[in-house]
mmCIF file of C-alpha atoms in Angstrom:
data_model
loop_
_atom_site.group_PDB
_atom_site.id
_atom_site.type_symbol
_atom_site.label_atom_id
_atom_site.label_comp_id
_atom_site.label_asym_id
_atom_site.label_seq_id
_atom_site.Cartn_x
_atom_site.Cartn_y
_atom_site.Cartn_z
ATOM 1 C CA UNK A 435 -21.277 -18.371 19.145
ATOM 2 C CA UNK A 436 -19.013 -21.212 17.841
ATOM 3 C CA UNK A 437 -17.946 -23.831 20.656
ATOM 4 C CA UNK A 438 -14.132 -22.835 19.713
ATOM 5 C CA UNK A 439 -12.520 -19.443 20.055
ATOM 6 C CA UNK A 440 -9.231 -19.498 18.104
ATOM 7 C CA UNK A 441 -6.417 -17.641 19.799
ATOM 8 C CA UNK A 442 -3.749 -16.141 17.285
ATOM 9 C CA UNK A 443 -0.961 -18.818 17.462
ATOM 10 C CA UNK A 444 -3.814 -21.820 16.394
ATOM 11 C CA UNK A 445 -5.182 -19.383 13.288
ATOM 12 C CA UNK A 446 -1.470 -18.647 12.426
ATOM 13 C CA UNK A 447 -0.095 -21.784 12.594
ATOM 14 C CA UNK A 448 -2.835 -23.406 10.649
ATOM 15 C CA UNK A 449 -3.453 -20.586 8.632
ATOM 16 C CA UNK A 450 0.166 -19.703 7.298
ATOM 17 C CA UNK A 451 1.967 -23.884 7.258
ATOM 18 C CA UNK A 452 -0.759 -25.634 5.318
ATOM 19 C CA UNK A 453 -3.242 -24.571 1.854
ATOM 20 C CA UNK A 454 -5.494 -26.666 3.745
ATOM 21 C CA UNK A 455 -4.680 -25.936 6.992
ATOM 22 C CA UNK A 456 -8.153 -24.762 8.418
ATOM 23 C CA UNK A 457 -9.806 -28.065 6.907
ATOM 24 C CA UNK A 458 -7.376 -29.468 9.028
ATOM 25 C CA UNK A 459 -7.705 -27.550 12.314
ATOM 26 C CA UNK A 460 -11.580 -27.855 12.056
ATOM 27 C CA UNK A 461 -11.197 -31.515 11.473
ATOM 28 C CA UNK A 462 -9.421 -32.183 13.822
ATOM 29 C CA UNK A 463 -11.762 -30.472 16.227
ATOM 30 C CA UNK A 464 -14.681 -32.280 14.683
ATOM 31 C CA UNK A 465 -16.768 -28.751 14.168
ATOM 32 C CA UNK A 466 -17.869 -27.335 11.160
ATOM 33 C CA UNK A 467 -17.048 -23.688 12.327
ATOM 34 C CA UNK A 468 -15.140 -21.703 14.911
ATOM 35 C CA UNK A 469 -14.721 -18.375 15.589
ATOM 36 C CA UNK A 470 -11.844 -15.451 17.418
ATOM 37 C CA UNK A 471 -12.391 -11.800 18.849
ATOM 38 C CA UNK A 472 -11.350 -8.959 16.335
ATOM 39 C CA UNK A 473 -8.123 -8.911 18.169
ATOM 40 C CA UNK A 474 -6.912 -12.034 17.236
ATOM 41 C CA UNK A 475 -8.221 -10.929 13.159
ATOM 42 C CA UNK A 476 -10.432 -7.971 11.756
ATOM 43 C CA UNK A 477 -9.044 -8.536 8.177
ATOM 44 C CA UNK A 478 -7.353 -5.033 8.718
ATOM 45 C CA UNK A 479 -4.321 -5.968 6.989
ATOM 46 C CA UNK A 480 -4.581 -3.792 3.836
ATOM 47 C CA UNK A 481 -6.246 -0.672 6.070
ATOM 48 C CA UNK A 482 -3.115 1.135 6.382
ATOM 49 C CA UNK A 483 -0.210 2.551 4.067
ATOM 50 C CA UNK A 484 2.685 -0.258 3.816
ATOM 51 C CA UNK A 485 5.272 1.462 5.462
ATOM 52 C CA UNK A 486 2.943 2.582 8.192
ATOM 53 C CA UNK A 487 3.324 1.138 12.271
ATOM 54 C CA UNK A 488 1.558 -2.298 12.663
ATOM 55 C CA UNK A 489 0.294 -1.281 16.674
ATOM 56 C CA UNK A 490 -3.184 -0.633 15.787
ATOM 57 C CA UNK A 491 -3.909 -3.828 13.961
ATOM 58 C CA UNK A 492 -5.012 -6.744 15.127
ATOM 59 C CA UNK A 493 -2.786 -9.637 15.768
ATOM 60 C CA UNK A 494 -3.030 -11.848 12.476
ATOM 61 C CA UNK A 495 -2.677 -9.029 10.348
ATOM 62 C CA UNK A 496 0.822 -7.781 11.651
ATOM 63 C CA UNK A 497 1.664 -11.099 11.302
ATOM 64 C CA UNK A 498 0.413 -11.314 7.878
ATOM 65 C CA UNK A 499 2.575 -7.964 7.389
ATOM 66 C CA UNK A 500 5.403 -9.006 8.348
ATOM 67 C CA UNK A 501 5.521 -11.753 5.981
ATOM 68 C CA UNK A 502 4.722 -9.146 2.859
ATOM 69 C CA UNK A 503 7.301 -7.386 4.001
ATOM 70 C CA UNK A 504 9.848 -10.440 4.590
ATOM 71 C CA UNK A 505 8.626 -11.759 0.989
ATOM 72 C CA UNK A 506 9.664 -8.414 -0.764
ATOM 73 C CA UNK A 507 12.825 -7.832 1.239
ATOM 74 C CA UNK A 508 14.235 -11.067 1.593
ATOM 75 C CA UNK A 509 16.230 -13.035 -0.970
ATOM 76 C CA UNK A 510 15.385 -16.638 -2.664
ATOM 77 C CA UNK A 511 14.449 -18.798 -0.486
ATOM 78 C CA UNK A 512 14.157 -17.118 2.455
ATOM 79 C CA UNK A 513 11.660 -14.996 0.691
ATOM 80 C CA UNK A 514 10.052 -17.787 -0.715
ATOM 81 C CA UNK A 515 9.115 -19.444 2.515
ATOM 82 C CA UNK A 516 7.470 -16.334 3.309
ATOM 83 C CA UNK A 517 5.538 -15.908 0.202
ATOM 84 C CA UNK A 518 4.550 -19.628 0.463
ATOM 85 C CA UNK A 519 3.164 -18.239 3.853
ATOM 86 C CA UNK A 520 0.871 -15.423 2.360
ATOM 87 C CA UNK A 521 -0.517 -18.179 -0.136
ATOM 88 C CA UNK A 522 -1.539 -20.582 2.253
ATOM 89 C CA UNK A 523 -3.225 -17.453 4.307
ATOM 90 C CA UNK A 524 -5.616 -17.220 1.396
ATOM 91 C CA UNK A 525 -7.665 -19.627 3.139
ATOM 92 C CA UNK A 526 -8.594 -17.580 5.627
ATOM 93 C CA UNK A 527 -10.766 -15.362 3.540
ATOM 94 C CA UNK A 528 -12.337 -18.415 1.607
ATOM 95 C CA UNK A 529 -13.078 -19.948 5.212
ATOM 96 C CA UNK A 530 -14.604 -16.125 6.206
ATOM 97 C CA UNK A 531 -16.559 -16.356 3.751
ATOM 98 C CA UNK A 532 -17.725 -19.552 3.684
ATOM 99 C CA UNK A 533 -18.661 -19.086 7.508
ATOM 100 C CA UNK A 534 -16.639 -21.409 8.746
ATOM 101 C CA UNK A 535 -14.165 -19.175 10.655
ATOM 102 C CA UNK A 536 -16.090 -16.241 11.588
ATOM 103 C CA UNK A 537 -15.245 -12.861 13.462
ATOM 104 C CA UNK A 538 -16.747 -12.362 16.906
ATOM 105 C CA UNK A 539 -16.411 -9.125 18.589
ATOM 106 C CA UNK A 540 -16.115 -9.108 22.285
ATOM 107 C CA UNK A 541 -19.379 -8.257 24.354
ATOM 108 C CA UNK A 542 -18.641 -5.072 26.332
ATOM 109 C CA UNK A 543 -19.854 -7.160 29.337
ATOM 110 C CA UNK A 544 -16.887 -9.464 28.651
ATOM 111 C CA UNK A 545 -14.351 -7.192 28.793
ATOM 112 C CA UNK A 546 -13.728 -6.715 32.608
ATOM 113 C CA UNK A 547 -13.128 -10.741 32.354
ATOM 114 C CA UNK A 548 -10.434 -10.823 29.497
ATOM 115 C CA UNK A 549 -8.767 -7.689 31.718
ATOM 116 C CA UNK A 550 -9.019 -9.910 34.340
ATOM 117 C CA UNK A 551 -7.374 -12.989 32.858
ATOM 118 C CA UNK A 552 -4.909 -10.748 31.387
ATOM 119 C CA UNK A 553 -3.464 -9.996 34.149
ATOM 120 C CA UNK A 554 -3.947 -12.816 36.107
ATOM 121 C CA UNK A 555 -2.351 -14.706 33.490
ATOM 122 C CA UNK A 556 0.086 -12.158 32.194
ATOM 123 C CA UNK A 557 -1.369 -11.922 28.760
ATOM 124 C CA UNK A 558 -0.601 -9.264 26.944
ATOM 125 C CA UNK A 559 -0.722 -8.250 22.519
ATOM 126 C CA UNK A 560 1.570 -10.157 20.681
ATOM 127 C CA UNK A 561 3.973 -8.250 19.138
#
């Protein structure tokens, strides 16, 4: 297991604002490789119908989603921005694949602790 677990906001943010934004982010944590649970990304983006509900998906891909949809639906350069977006998330495959971002599924002896620090924290899904 990598040293860094990526929560959804860090993989976004790097993920969607920069083409090189995981060169960055790994960098800048002076690792070669870190990793996130499959609900933060399971690259399930493309396993449902387009106009289908978003719930069952993890995290990154609702996000990424939303910005297909906002790139189709939204005019010049408001739909630009969002396209721009889904370009720069290309990297996130490459890195996949690569192995240096890499999906980690939760340990069924760790889920009683992320319940725990959900609540105690008052984490919940982002929606």
């Amino acid at each position: 297991m990598s040293k860094f677990v990526l929560d959804t906001v860090v993989l976004r943010v790097f993920a969607f604002a920069l083409p090189q934004g995981i060169n960055i982010l790994l960098s800048a944590l002076k690792t070669e490789s870190a990793c996130f649970s499959t609900e933060v990304y399971n690259q399930d983006e493309n396993s449902l119908p387009p106009n289908a509900s978003d719930e069952e998906l993890s995290e990154l891909a609702r996000g990424l989603r939303y910005a297909q949809r906002k790139a189709q639906t939204l005019p010049g350069l408001q739909g630009q921005r969002f396209q721009v977006r889904l370009l720069n998330a290309i990297q996130l495959t490459r890195h996949i694949q690569a192995g240096s971002l890499f999906i980690e599924p939760l340990e069924i002896e760790e889920l009683p602790r992320r319940e725990r620090l959900r609540e105690l924290y008052g984490i919940g899904r982002a929606w």
